[in-house]
mmCIF file of C-alpha atoms in Angstrom:
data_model
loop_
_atom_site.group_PDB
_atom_site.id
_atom_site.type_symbol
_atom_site.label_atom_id
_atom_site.label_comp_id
_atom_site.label_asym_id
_atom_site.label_seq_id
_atom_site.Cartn_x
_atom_site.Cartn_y
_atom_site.Cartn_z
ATOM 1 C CA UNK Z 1 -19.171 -8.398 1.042
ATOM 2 C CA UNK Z 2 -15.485 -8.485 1.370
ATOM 3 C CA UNK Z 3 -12.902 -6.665 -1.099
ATOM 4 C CA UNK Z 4 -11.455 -8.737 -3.441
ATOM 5 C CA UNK Z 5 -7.839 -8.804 -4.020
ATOM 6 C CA UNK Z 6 -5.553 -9.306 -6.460
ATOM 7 C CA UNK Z 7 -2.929 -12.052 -5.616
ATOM 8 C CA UNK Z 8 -0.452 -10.202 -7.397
ATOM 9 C CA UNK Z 9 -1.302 -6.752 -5.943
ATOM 10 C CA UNK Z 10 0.314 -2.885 -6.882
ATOM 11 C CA UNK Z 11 0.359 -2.321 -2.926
ATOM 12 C CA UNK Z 12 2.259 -5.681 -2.416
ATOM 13 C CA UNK Z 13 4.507 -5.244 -5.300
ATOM 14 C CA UNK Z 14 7.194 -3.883 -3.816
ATOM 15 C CA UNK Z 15 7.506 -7.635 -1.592
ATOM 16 C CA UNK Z 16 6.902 -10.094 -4.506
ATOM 17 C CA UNK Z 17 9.110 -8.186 -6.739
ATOM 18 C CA UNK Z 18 11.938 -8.889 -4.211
ATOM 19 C CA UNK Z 19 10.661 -12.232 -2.991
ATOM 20 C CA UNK Z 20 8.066 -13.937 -5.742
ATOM 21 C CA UNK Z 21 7.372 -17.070 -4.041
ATOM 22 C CA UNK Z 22 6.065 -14.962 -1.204
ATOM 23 C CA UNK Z 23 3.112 -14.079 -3.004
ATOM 24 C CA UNK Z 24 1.130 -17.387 -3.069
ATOM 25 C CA UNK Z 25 1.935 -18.064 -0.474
ATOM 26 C CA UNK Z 26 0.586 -15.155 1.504
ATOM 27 C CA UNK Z 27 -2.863 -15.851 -0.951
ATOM 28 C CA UNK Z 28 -3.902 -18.807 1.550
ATOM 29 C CA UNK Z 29 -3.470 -16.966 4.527
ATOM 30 C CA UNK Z 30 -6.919 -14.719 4.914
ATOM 31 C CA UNK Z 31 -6.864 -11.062 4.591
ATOM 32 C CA UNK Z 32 -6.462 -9.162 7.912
ATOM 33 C CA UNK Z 33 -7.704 -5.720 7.799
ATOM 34 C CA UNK Z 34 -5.668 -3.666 10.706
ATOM 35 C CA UNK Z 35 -7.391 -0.480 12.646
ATOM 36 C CA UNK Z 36 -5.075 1.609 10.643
ATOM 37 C CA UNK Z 37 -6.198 0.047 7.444
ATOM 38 C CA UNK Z 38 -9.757 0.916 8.095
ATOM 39 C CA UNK Z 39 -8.706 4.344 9.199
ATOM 40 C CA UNK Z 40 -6.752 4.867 5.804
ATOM 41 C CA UNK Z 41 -10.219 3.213 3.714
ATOM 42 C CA UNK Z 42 -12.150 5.834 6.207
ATOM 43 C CA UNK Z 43 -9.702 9.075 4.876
ATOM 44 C CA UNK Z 44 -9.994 7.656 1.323
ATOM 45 C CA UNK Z 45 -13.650 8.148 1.007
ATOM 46 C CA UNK Z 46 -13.423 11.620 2.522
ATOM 47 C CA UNK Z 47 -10.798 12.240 -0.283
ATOM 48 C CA UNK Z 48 -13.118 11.094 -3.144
ATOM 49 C CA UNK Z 49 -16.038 13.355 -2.005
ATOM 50 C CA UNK Z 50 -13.958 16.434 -1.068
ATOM 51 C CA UNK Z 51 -12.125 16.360 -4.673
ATOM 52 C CA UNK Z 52 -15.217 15.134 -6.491
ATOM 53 C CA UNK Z 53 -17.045 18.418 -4.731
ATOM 54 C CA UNK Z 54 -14.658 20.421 -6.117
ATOM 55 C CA UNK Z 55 -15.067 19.294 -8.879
ATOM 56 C CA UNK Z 56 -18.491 20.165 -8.954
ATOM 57 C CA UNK Z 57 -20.216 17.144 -8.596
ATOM 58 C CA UNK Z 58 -23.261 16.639 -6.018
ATOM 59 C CA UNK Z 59 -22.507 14.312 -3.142
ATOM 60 C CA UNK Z 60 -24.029 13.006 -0.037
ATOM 61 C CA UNK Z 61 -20.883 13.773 3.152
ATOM 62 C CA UNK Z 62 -20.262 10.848 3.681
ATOM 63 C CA UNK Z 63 -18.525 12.139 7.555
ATOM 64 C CA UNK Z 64 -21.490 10.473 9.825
ATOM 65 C CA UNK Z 65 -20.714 7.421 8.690
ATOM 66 C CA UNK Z 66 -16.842 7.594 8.921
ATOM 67 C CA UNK Z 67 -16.107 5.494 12.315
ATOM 68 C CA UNK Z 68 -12.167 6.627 12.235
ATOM 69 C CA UNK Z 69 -12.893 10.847 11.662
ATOM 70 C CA UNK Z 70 -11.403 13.007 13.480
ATOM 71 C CA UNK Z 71 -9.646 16.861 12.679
ATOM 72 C CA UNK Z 72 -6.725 15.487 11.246
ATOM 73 C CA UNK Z 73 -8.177 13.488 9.041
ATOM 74 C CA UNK Z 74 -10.694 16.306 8.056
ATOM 75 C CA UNK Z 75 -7.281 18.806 7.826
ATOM 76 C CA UNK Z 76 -5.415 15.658 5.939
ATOM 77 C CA UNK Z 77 -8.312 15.423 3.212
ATOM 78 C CA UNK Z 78 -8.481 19.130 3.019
ATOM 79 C CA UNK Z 79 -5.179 19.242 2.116
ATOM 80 C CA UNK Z 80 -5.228 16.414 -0.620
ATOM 81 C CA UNK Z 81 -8.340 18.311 -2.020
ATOM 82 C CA UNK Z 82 -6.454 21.432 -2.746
ATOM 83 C CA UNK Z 83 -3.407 19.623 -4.063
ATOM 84 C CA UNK Z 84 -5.262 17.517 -6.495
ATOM 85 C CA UNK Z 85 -7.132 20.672 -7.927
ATOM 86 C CA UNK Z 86 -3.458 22.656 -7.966
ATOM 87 C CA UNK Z 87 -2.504 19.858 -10.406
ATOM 88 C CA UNK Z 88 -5.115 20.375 -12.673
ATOM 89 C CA UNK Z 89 -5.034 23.693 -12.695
ATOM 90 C CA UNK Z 90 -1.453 23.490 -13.691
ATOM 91 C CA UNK Z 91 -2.362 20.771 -16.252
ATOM 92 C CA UNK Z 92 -4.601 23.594 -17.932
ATOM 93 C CA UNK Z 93 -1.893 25.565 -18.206
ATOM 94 C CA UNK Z 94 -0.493 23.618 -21.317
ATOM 95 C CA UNK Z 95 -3.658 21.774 -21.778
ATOM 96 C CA UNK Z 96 -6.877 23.103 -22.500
ATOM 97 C CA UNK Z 97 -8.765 20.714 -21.367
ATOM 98 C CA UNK Z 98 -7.246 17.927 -19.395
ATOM 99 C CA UNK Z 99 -9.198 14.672 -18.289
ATOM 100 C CA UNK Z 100 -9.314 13.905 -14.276
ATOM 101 C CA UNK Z 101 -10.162 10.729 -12.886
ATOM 102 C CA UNK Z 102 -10.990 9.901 -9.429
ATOM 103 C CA UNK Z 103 -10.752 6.396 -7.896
ATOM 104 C CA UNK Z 104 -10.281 4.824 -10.693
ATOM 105 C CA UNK Z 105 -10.106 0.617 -11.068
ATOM 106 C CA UNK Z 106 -6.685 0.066 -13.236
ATOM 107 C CA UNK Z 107 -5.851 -3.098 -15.165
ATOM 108 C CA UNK Z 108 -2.028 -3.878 -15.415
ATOM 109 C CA UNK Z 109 -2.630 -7.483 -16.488
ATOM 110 C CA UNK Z 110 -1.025 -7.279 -19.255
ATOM 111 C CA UNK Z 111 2.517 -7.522 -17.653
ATOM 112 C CA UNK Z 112 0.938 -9.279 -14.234
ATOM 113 C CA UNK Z 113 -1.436 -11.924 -14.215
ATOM 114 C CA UNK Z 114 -4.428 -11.135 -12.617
ATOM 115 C CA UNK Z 115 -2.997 -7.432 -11.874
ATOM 116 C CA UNK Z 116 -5.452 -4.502 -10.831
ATOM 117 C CA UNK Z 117 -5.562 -1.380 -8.440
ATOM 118 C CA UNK Z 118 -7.171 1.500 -8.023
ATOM 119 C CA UNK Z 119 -5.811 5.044 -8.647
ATOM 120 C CA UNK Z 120 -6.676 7.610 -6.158
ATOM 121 C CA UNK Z 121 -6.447 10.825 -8.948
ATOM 122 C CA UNK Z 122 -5.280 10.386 -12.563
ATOM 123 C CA UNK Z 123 -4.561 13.813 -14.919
ATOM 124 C CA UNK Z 124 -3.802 13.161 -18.765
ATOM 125 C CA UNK Z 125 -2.683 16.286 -19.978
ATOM 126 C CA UNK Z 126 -1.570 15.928 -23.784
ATOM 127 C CA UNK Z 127 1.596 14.720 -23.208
ATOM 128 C CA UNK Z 128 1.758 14.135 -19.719
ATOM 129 C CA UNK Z 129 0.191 11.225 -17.626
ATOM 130 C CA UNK Z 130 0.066 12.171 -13.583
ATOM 131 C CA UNK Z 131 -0.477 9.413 -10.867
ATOM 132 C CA UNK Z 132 -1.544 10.929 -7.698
ATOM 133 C CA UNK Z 133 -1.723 8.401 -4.370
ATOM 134 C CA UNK Z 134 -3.267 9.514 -0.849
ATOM 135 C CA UNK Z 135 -1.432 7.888 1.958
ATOM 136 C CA UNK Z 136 -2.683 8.609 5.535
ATOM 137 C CA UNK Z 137 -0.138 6.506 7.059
ATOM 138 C CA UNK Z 138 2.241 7.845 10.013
ATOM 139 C CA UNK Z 139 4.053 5.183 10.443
ATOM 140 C CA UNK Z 140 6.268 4.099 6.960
ATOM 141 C CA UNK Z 141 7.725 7.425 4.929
ATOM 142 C CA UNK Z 142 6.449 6.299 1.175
ATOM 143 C CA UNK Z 143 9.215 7.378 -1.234
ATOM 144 C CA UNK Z 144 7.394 7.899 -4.925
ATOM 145 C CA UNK Z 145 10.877 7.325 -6.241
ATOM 146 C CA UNK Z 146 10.521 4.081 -8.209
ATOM 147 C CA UNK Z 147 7.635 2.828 -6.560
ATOM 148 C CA UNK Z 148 7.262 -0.054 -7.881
ATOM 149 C CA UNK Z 149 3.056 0.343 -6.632
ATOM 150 C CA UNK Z 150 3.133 3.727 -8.408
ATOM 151 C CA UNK Z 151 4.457 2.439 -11.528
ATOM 152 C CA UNK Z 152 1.890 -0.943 -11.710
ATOM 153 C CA UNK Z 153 -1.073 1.954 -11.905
ATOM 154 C CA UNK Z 154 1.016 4.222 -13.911
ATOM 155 C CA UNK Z 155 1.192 1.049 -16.295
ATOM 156 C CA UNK Z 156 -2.765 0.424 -15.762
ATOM 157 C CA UNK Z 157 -3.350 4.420 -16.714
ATOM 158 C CA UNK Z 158 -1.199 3.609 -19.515
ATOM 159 C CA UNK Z 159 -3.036 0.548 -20.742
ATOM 160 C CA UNK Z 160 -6.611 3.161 -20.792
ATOM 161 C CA UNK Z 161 -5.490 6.286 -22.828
ATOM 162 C CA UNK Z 162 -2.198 6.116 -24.266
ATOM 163 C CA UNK Z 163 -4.060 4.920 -27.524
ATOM 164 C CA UNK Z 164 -5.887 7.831 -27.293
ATOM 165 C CA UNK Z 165 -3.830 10.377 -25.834
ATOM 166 C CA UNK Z 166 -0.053 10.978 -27.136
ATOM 167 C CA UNK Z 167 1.595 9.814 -23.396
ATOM 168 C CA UNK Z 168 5.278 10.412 -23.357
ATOM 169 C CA UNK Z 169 5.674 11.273 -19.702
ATOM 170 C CA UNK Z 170 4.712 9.753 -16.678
ATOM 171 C CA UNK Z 171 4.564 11.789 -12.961
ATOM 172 C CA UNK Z 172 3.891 9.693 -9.994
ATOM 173 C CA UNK Z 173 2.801 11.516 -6.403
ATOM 174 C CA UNK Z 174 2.347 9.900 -3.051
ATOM 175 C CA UNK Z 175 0.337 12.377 -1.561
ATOM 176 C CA UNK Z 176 1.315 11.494 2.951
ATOM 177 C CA UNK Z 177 0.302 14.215 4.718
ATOM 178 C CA UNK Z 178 0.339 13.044 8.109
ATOM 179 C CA UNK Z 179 3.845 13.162 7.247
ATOM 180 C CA UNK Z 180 4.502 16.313 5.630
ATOM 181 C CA UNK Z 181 5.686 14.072 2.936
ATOM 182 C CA UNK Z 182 4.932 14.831 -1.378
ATOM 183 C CA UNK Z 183 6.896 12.684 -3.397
ATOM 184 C CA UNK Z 184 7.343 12.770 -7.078
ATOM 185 C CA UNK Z 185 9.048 10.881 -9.614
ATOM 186 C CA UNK Z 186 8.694 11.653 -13.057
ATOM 187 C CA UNK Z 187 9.871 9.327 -16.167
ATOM 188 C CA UNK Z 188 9.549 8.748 -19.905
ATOM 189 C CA UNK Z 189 7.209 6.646 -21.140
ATOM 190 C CA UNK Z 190 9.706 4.531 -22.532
ATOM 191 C CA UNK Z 191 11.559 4.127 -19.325
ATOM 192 C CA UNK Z 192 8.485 2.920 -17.594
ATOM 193 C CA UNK Z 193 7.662 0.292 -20.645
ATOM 194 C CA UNK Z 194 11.173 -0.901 -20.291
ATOM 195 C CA UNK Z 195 10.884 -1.631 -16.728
ATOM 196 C CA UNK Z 196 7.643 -3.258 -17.512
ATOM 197 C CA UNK Z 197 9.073 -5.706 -19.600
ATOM 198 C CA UNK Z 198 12.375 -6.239 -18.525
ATOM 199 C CA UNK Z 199 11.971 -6.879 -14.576
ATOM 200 C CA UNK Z 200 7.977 -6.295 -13.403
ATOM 201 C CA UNK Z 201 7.265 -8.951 -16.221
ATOM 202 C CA UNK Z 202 9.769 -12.130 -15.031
ATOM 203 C CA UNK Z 203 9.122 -11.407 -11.917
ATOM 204 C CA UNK Z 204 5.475 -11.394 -11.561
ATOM 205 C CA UNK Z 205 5.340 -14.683 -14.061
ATOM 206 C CA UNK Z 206 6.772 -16.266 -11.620
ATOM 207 C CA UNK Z 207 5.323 -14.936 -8.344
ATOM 208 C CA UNK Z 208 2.094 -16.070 -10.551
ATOM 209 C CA UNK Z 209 3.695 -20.062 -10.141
ATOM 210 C CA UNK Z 210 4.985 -19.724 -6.954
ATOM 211 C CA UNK Z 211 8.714 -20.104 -8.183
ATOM 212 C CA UNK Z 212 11.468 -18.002 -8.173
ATOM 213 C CA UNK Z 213 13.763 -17.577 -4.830
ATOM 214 C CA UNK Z 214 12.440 -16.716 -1.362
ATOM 215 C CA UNK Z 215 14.257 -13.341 -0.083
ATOM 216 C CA UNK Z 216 14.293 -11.797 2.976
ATOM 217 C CA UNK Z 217 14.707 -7.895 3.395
ATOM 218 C CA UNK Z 218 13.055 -4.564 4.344
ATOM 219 C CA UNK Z 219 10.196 -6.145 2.193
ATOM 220 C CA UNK Z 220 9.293 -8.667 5.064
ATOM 221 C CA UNK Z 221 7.564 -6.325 7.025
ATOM 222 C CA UNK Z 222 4.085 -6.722 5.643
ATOM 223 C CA UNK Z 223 4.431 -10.456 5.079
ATOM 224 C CA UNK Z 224 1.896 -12.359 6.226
ATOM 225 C CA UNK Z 225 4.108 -15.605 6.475
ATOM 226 C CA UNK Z 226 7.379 -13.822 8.309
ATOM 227 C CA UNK Z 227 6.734 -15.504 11.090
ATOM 228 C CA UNK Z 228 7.245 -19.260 9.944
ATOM 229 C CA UNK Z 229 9.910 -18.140 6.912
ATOM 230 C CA UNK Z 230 12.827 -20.186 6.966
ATOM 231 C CA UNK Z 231 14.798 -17.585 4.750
ATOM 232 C CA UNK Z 232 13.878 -14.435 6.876
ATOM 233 C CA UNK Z 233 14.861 -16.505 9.680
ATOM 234 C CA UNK Z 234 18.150 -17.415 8.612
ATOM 235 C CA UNK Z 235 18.407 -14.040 7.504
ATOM 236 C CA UNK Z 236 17.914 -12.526 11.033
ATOM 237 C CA UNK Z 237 20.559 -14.889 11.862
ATOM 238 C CA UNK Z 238 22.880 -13.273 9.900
ATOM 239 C CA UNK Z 239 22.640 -9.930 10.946
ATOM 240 C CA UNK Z 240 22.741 -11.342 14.994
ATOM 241 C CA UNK Z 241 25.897 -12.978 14.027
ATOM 242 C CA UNK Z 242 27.044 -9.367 12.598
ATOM 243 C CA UNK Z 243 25.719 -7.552 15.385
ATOM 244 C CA UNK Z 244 27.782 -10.008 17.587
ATOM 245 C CA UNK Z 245 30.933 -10.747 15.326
ATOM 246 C CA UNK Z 246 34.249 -10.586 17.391
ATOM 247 C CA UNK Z 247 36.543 -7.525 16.868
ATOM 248 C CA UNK Z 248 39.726 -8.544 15.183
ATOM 249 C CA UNK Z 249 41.457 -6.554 17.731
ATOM 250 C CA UNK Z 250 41.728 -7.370 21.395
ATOM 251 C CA UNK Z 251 39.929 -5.491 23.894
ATOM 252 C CA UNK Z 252 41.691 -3.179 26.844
ATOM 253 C CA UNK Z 253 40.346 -5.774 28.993
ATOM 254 C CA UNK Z 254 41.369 -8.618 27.194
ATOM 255 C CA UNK Z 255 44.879 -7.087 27.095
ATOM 256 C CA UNK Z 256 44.600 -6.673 30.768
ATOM 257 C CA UNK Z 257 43.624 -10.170 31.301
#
């Protein structure tokens, strides 16, 4: 049975946040799932089990079945195991008993229509929410630094226990190791609502219509309609005719001639 998505996805937030018209448009076009997607779903089940084992729980290795494994990825998850339970052993620290979450579905629908995800590792600790996210890409350096992804399932962790818990700060992780790459971000609560409201809000209301202006940028990249998109073309365009633009001083040549 396939996935199901969410139109207005964390993972695709980053593009629709930029360009909202983008995002309905890329819902008729069907999903295409890449050999390094599967190899990233592949090193996300081996972090589940490895952090869920350490966390005492009784699994079935799921390895035999993994069709992308390899020593990397066994090193990779290794890694993200340890990490995760270095968190929560510093959670302990100033909590007595802090509540971990592994792969958990998160519903930020309440500033994006139709909005969901799943968080890799979440840690409420008192005070303190932390968003932990496992990337096994090589390829694309993921900055945690106002992830706009991180944030949507900081927002969905917020929506499940900050009735319950007294949430005033939020840490988000991306977790690359391929890359040698942990980034953090860390905000107030309040910062984090504010952004909610004041920019994820508009924007994904009207990604949700299709309206809003097409944009073209670093956010093209995973776009499923780049190819036929008048704007990115005309944008490309633009930075040819920059690339191209004639000096306003003449060359030693054209002096010569």
């Amino acid at each position: 049975m396939p996935t199901k998505h969410a139109v207005l996805s964390a993972s695709s937030s980053y593009r629709w946040l930029a360009c909202p018209p983008s995002a309905k448009e890329c819902a008729k076009l069907p999903d295409t799932s890449s050999e390094f997607a599967r190899q990233g779903t592949d090193a996300h089940t081996l972090c589940e089990f490895k952090v869920k084992t350490a966390l005492g729980q009784k699994l079935e290795d799921p390895t035999k079945s993994l069709t992308y494994f390899d020593e990397e990825m066994a090193e990779c998850t290794d890694e993200y195991a340890q990490f995760v339970m270095e968190c929560l052993a510093a959670a302990k620290v100033s909590c007595k008993d802090p509540l971990i979450m592994i792969e958990q579905r998160l519903d930020f629908s309440k500033w994006v229509p139709g909005g969901f995800g799943t968080g890799d590792c979440l840690i409420v600790a008192d005070d303190t929410l932390t968003v932990i996210d496992y990337k096994h890409g090589l390829g694309v350096l993921v900055d945690a630094e106002k992830n706009p992804q991180m944030m949507c399932y900081a927002l969905g962790a917020l929506n499940l226990f900050d009735g319950i818990y007294d949430i005033r700060r939020v840490s988000m992780t991306i977790f690359q190791p391929r890359r040698d790459n942990v980034s953090t971000c860390t905000m107030s609560k309040e910062e984090l609502l504010q952004w909610a409201e004041t920019v994820l809000k508009p924007a994904a209301e009207l990604a949700a219509k299709g309206e809003g202006e097409y944009k073209a940028g670093d956010h093209c990249r995973f776009c499923k309609i780049k190819a036929t998109c008048r704007k990115r073309a005309e944008y490309n365009l633009e930075l040819a005719r920059y690339d191209f633009a004639v000096p306003s001083t003449l060359q030693d040549e054209e002096i010569e001639a």
